[in-house]
Coordinates of C-alpha atoms and ligand atoms in Angstrom, one line a residue:
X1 CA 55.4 96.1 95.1
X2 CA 51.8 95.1 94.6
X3 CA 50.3 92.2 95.5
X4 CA 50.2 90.5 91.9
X5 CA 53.4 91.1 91.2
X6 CA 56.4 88.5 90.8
X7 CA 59.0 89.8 93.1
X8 CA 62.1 90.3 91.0
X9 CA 64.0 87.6 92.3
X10 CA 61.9 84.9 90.5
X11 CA 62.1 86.7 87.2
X12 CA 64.1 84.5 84.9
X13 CA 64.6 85.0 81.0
X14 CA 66.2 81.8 79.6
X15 CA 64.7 78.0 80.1
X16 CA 67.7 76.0 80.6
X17 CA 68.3 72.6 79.9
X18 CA 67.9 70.2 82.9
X19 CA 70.8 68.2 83.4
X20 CA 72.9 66.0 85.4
X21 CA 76.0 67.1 87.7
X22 CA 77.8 66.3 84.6
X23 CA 76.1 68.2 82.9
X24 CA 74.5 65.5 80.7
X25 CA 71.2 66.3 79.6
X26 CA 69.2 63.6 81.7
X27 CA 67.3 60.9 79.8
X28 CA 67.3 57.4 79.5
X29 CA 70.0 56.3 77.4
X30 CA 69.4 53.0 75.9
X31 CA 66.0 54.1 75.3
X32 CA 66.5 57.8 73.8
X33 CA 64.0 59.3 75.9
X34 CA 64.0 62.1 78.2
X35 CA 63.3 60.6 81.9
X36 CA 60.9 62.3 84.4
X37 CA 62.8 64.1 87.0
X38 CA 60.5 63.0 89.5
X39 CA 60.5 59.3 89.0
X40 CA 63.1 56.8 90.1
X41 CA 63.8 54.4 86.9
X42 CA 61.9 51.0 88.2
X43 CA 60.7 47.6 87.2
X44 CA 57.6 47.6 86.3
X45 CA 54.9 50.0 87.9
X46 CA 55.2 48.6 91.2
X47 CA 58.8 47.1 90.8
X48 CA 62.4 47.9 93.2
X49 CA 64.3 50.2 92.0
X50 CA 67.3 50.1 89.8
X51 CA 70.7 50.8 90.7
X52 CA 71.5 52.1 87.0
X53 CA 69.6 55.1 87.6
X54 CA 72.3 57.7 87.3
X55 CA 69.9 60.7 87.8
X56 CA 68.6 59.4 90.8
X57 CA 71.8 57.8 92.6
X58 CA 73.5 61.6 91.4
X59 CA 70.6 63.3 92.8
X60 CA 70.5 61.9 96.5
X61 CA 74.5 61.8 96.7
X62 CA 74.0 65.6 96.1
X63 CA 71.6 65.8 98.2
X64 CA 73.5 64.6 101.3
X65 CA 76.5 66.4 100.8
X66 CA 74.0 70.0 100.1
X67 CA 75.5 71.4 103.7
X68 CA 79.3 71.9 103.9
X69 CA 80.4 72.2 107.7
X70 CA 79.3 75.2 109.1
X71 CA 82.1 77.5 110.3
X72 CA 82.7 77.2 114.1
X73 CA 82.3 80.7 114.6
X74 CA 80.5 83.3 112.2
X75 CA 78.1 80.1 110.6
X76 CA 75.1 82.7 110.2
X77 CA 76.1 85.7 108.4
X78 CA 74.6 87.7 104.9
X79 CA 76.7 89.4 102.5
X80 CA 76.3 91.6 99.4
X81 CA 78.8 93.0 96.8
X82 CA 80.3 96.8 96.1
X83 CA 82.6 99.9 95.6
X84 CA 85.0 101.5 97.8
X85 CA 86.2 105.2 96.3
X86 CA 89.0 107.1 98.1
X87 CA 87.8 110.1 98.8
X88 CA 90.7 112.3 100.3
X89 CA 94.6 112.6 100.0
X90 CA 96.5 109.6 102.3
X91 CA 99.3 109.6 100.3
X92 CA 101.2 110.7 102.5
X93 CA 101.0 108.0 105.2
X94 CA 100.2 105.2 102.1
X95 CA 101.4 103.4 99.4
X96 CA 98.5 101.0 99.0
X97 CA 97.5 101.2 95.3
X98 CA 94.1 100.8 96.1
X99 CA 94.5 103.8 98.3
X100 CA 96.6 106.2 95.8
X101 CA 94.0 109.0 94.7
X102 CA 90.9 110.6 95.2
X103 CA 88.7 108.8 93.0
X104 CA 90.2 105.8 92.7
X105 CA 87.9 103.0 93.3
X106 CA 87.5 99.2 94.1
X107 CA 85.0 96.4 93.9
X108 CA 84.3 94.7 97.2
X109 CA 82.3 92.0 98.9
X110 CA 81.5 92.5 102.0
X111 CA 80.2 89.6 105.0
X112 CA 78.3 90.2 107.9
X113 CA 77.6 87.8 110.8
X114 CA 76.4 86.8 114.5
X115 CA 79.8 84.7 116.0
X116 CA 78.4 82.4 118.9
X117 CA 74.9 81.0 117.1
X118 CA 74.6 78.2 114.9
X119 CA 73.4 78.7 111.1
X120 CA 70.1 78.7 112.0
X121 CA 70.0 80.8 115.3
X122 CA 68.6 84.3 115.5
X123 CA 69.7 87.6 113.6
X124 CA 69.0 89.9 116.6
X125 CA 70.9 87.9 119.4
X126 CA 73.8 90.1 121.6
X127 CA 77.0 89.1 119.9
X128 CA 79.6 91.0 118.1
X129 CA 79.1 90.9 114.7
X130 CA 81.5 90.0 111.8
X131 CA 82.5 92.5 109.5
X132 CA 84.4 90.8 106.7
X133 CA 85.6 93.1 103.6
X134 CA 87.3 91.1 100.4
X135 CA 88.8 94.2 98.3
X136 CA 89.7 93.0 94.6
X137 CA 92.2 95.1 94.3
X138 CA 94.5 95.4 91.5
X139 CA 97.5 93.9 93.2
X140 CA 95.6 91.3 94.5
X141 CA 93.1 90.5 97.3
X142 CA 92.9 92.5 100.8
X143 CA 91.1 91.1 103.2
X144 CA 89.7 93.6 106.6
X145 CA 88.5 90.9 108.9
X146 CA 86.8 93.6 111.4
X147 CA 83.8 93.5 114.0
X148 CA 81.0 95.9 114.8
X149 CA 83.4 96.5 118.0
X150 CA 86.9 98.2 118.5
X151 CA 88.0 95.3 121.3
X152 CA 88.2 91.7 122.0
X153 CA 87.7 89.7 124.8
X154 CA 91.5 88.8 124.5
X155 CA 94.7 89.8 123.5
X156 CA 96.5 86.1 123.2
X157 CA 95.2 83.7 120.4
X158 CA 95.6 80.5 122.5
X159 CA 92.7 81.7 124.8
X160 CA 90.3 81.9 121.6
X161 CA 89.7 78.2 121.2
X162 CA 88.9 77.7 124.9
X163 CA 87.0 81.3 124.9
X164 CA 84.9 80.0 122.4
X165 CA 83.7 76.9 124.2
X166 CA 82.3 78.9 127.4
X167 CA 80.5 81.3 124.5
X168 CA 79.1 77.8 122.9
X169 CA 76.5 74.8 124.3
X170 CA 77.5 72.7 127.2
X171 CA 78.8 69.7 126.4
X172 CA 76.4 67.6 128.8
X173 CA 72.9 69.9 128.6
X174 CA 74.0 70.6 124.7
X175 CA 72.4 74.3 126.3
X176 CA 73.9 77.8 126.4
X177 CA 74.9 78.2 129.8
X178 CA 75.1 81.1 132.1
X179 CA 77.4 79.8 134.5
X180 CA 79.5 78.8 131.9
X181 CA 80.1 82.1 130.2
X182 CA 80.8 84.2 133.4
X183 CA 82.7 81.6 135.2
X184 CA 85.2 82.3 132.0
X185 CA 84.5 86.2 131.4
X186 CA 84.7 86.6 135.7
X187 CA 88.2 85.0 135.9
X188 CA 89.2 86.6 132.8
X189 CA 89.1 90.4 133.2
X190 CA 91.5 91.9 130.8
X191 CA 87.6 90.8 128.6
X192 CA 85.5 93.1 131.0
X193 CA 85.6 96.1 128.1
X194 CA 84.6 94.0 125.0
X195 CA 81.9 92.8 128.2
X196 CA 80.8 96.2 128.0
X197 CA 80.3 96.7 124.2
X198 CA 78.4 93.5 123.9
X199 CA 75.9 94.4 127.1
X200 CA 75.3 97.7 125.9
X201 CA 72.5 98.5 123.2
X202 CA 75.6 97.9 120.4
X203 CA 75.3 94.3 121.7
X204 CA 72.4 93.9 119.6
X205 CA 72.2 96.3 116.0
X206 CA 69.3 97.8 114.8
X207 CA 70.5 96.0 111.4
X208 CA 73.7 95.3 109.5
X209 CA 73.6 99.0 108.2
X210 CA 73.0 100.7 111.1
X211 CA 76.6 99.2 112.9
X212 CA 80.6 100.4 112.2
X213 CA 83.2 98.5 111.6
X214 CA 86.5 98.6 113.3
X215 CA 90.1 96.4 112.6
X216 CA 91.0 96.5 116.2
X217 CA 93.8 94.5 115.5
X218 CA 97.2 97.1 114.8
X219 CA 98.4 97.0 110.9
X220 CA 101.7 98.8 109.8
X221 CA 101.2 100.7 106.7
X222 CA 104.3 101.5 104.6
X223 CA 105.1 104.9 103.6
X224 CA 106.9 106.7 100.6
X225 CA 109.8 106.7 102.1
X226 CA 110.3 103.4 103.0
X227 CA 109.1 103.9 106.8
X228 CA 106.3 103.0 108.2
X229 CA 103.5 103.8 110.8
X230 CA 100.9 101.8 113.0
X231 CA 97.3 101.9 112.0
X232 CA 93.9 101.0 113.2
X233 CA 90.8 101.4 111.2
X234 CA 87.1 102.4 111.7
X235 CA 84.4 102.1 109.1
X236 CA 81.6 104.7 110.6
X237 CA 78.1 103.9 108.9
X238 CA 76.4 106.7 107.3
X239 CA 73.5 105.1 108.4
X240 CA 74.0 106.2 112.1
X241 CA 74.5 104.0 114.9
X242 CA 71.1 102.3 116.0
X243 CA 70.2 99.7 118.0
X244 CA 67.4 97.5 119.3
X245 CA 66.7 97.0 123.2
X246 CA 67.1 93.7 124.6
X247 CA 63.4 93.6 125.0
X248 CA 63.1 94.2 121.2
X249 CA 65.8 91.8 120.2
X250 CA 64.7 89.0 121.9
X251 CA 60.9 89.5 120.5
X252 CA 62.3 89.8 117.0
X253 CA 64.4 86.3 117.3
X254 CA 61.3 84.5 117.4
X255 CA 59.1 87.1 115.1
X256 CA 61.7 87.1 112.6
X257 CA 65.2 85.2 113.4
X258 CA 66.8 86.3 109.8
X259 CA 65.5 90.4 110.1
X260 CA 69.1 91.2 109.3
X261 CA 69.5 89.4 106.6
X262 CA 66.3 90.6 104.9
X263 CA 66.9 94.0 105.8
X264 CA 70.1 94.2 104.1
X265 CA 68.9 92.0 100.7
X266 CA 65.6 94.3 100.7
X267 CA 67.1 97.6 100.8
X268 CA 69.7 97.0 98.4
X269 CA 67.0 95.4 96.4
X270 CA 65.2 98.8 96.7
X271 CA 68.3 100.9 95.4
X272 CA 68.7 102.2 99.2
X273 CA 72.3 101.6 99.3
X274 CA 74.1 101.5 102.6
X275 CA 77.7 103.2 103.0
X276 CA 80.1 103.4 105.5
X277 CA 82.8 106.2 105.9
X278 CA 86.3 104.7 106.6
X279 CA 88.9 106.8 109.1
X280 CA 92.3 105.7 110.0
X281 CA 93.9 106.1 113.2
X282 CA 98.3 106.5 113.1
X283 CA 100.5 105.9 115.5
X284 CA 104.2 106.2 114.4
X285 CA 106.5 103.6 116.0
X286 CA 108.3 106.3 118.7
X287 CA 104.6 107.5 119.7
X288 CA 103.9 103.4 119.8
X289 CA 106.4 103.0 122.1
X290 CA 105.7 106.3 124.6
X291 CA 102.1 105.3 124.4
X292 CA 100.2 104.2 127.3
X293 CA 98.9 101.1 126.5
X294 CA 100.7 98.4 124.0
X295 CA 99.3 99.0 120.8
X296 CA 99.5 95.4 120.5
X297 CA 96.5 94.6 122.5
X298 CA 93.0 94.2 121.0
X299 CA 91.4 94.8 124.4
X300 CA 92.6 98.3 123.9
X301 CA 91.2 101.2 121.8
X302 CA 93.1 104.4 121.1
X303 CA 91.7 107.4 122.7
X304 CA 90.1 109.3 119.9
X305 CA 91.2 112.5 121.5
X306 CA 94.8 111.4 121.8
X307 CA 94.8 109.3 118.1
X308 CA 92.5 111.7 115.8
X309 CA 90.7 109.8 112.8
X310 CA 91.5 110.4 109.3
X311 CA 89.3 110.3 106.9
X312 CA 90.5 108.8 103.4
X313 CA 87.4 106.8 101.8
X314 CA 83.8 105.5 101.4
X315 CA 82.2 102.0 100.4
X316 CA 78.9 101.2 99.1
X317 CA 77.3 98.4 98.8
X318 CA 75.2 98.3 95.2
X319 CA 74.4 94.4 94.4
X320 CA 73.4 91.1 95.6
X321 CA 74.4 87.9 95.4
X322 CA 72.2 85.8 92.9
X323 CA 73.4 82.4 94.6
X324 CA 73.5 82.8 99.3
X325 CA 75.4 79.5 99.2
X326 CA 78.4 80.3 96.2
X327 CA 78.8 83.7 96.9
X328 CA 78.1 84.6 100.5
X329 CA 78.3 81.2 102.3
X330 CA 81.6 80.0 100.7
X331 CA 83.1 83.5 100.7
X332 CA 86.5 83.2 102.9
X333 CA 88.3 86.1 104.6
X334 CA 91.5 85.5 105.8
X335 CA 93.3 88.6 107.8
X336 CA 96.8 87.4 105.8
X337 CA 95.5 89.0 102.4
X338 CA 97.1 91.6 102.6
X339 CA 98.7 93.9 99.6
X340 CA 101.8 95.8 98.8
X341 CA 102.3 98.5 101.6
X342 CA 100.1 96.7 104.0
X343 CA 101.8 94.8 106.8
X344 CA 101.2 92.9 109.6
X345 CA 102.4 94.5 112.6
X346 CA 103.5 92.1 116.1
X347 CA 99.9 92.5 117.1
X348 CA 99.8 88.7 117.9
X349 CA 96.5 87.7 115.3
X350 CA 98.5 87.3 112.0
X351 CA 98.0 83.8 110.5
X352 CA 100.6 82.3 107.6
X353 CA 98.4 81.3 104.6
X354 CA 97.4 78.0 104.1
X355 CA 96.6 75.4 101.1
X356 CA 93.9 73.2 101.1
X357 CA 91.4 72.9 104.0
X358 CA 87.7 73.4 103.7
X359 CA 85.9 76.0 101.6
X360 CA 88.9 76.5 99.5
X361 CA 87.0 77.5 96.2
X362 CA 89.1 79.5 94.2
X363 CA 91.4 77.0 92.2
X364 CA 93.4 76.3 95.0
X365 CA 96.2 77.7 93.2
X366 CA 95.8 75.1 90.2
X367 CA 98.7 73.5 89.2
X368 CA 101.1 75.6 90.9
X369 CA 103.9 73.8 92.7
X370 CA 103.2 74.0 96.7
X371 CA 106.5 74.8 97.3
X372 CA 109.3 77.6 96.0
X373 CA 110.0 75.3 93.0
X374 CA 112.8 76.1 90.9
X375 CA 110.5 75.4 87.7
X376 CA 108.5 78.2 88.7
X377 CA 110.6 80.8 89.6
X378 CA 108.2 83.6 90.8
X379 CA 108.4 87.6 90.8
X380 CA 108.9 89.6 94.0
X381 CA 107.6 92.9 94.2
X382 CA 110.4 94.9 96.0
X383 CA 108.0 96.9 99.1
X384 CA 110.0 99.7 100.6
X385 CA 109.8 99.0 104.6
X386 CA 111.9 100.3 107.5
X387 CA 112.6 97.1 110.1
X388 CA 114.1 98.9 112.4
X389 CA 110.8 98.4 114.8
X390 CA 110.9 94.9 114.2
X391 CA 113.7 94.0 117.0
X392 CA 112.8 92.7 119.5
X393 CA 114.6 91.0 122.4
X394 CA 113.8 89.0 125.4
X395 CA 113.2 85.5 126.6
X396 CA 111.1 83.2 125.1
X397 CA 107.7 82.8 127.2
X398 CA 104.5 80.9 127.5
X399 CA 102.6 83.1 130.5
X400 CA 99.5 85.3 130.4
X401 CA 99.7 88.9 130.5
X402 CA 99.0 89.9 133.7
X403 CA 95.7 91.8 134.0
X404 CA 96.6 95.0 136.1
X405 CA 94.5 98.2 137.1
X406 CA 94.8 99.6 133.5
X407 CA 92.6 96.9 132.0
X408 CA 89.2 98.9 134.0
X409 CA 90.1 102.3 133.1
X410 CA 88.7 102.2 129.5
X411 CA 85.7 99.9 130.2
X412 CA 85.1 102.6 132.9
X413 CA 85.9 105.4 130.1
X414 CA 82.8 103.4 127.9
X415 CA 80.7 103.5 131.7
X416 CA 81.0 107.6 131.1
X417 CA 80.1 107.6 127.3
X418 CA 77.1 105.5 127.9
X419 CA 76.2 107.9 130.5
X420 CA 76.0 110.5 128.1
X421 CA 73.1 109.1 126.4
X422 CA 69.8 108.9 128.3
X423 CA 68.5 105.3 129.4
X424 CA 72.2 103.4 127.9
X425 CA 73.3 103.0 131.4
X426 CA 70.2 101.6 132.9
X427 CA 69.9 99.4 129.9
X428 CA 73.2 98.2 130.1
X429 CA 72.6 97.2 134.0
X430 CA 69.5 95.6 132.9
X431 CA 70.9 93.7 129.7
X432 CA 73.9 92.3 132.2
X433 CA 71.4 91.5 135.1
X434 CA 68.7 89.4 132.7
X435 CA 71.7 87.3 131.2
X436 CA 73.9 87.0 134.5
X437 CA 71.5 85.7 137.0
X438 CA 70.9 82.7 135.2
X439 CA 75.0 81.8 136.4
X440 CA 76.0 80.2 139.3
X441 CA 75.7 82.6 142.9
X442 CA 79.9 81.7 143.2
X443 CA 80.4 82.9 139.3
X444 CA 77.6 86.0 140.1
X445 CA 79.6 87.5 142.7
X446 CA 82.7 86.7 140.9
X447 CA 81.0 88.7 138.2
X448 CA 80.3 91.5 140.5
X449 CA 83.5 91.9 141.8
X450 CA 84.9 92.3 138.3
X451 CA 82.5 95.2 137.3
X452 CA 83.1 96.7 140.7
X453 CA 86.6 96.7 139.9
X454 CA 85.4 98.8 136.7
X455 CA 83.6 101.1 138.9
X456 CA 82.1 100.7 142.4
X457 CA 79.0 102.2 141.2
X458 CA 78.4 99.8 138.5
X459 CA 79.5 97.2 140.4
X460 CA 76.4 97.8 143.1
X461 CA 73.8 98.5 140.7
X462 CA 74.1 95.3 138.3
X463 CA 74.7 93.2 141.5
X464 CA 71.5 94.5 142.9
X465 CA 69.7 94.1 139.6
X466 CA 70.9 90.9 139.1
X467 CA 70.0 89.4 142.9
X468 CA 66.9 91.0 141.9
X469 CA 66.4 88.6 139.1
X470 CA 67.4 85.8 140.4
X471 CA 64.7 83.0 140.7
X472 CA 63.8 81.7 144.4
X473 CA 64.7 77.8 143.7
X474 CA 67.9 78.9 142.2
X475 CA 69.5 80.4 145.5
X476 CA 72.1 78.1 146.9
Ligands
NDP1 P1 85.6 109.5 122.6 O1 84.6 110.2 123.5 O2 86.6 110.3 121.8 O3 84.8 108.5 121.6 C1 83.8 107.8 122.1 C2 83.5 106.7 121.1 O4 82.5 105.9 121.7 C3 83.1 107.1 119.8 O5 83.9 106.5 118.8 C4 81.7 106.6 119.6 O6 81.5 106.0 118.3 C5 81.6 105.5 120.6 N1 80.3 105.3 121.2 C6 79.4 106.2 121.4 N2 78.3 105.6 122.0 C7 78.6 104.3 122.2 C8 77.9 103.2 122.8 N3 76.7 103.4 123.2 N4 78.6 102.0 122.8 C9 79.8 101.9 122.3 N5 80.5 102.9 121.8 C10 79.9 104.1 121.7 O7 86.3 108.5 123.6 P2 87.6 107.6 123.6 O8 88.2 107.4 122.2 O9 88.5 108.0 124.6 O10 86.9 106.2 124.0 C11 86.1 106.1 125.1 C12 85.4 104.7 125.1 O11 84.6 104.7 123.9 C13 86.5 103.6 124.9 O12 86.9 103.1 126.2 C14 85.7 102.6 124.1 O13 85.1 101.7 124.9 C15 84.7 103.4 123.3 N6 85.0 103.5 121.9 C16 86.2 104.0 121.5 C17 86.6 103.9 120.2 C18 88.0 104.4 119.8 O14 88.5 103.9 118.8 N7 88.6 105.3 120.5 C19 85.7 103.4 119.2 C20 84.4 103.0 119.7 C21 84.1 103.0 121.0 P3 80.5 106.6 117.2 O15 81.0 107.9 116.9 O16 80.5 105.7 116.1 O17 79.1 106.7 117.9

């Protein structure tokens, strides 16, 4: 684009009517004449103002209700719209519609996002990212609600709210705190191998294009016959994987704290359309329960060697939104759309849908009864599905799962990948070391003791490197 030319996003071709939230064509009505939309109706030139003044009164209540809450995790995100086309033969393991045949394709609208930051905070900072995928498919909605990384920090849902905190401000200094984040992560170790994604150079993506997305979570898709296997899914970009240092990151967050989100508008804008390749992983219930971790946990992956990926299908994304706030700030994901042949499995993340609440802009189901009314009787689809996996005995508990030596071996198998590309380790180290001595000495060796339980090696360099780091005044 040239210099005197209108970017294409203030091109308009119609001149509509101003109006009022109403709708009402603003103007003065006992008078018949249009009002300035800049004035407040007074008396007199210099007179107060008068509380009659629809326009103005609608215009300021408006005004102060322009910002819904921001989400409480995921508030800064960018989104765009697209296709998804199956591009080989799953019918076999699938009776998704969506998934039937090659060819077959779907509209989509994708949402990225940091998770910690507020609306306002910095594209480039290390977080996982959201990956959010809203399929309109033709038996309804389905939701993937993934992240740019295969694990979580935890594998029970009531440790997310409190999780969450020690990620956040502290409530006195309203500041991010060191101290805060490893005292949690250091007495919380089943998290050390998402702790490794987020520290290495993944930790911070090159853009939204350049990351995967995975479902961690377990899903049980439905086959032909009824049965049904376990499934985990990774969305590969065909962009490659590319990251930014921490140096880079952090110079970018002040340079440019939305580079994401203006990467991904501009080179859709420009026609460069980013796709990702989409794999699934399957795990029938006997393997399931032979196999040596729970496929239950999200702190887990399945070894790629062990659990091949299949490939069934591509998306694109081709458009953006013409309104941030409608389309991409009020989108809502919610890992319960599911469709016909898509289940839940016991992987403990599945949430019962709700009515109501906050950013519930789709009709809200209307006029519909909110509960199974018998003057609305309503149509189930009979879905084909095997429960014979779904018994399960045993006592009703409320205690952790213990963390044991199998929650190090596959941050320790990440330690080994990273070593296969030059400089990762040594930026890993470093990434860990800049962030960790800002903690607490009691929480830093804590820390160290947990990486060391990873792999004695690692655990001497980053305590070396951190010790290294730490500022004189803040030895105790
Ligand atoms: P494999 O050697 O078969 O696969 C290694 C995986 O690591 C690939 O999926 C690759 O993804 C990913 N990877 C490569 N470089 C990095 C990096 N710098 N940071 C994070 N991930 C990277 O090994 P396994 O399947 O046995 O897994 C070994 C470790 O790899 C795991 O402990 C896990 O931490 C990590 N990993 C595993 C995944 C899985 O589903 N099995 C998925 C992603 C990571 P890509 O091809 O996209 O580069």
């Amino acid at each position: 684009m040239g210099h005197g030319d209108e970017p294409k996003t203030y091109r308009y071709n119609e001149t509509p009517v101003y109006t009022a939230s109403n709708g009402c064509p603003v103007h003065i009505p006992y008078l018949s004449r249009v009002m300035d939309p800049q004035a407040a109706q007074r008396v007199g030139a210099n007179g107060p103002l008068l509380l009659q003044d629809f326009h103005l009164i609608d215009l300021l209540a408006h005004f102060d209700r322009e910002r819904i809450p921001e989400r409480v995790v995921h508030a800064k995100g960018a989104g765009a719209y697209g296709e998804f086309e199956v591009t080989d033969d799953i019918s076999d393991i699938t009776i998704v519609d969506m998934l039937k045949e090659v060819g077959k394709k779907t509209n989509l609208l994708t949402r990225f996002s940091t998770v910690g930051g507020e609306k306002g905070s910095p594209d480039s900072a290390r977080d996982p990212r959201g990956f959010a995928i809203k399929f309109y498919t033709e038996e309804g909605n389905w939701d993937w609600v993934f992240n740019n990384t295969p694990v979580f920090f935890l594998r029970d849902p009531a440790k997310f709210p409190v999780f969450i905190h020690t990620q956040k401000r502290n409530p006195q200094t309203n500041l991010k705190d060191a101290t805060m984040f490893w005292d949690y992560l250091s007495t919380h170790h089943e998290a050390v191998h998402q702790v490794m994604h987020l520290f290495s150079d993944r930790g911070t993506p090159y853009s939204y294009r350049h990351m995967n997305a995975y479902s961690g979570h377990t899903y049980k898709w439905i086959k032909p016959d009824g049965t049904f296997n376990y499934v985990q899914i990774h969305c590969k970009t065909d962009q490659g994987n590319k990251t930014f240092t921490n140096e880079e990151a952090t110079k970018l967050s002040a340079k440019n704290p939305d580079w994401h989100t203006q990467d991904l508008f501009n080179a859709i804008e420009r026609g460069e359309n980013p796709s990702w390749t989409c794999y699934v992983q399957v795990l029938s219930p006997e393997q399931a329960e032979k196999f040596r971790w729970s496929v239950f946990d999200l702190t887990k992956v399945w070894p790629q060697s062990e659990v091949p990926l299949r490939r069934f299908g591509r998306f694109t994304l081709n458009k953006n939104p013409q309104n941030y706030f409608a389309e991409i700030e009020q989108a809502a994901f919610s890992p319960s759309h599911m469709v016909p042949g898509a289940e839940p499995s016991a992987d403990p993340s599945f949430n019962p849908t709700h009515r109501d609440g906050y950013m519930n802009v789709h009709g809200n189901y209307g006029a519909n009864p909110n509960y199974p009314s018998t003057f609305r009787p309503l149509n189930y689809k009979p879905v084909k599905a095997n429960q014979e996996h779904e018994k399960w005995t045993g006592a009703v508990l409320a205690e952790q799962i213990p963390v044991t030596s199998e929650d190090y071996v596959q941050a320790n198998d990440l330690w080994q990948v990273l070593g296969r590309q030059p400089g990762q380790q040594e930026n890993f180290v470093k990434n860990i070391s800049g962030h960790l001595c800002g903690a607490h000495e009691r929480v830093r060796k804590a820390t160290y003791q947990m990486f060391t339980r990873v792999n004695k090696d690692l655990g001497a360099r980053i305590e070396i490197a951190t010790e290294a780091n730490v500022a004189p005044s803040a030895r105790l």
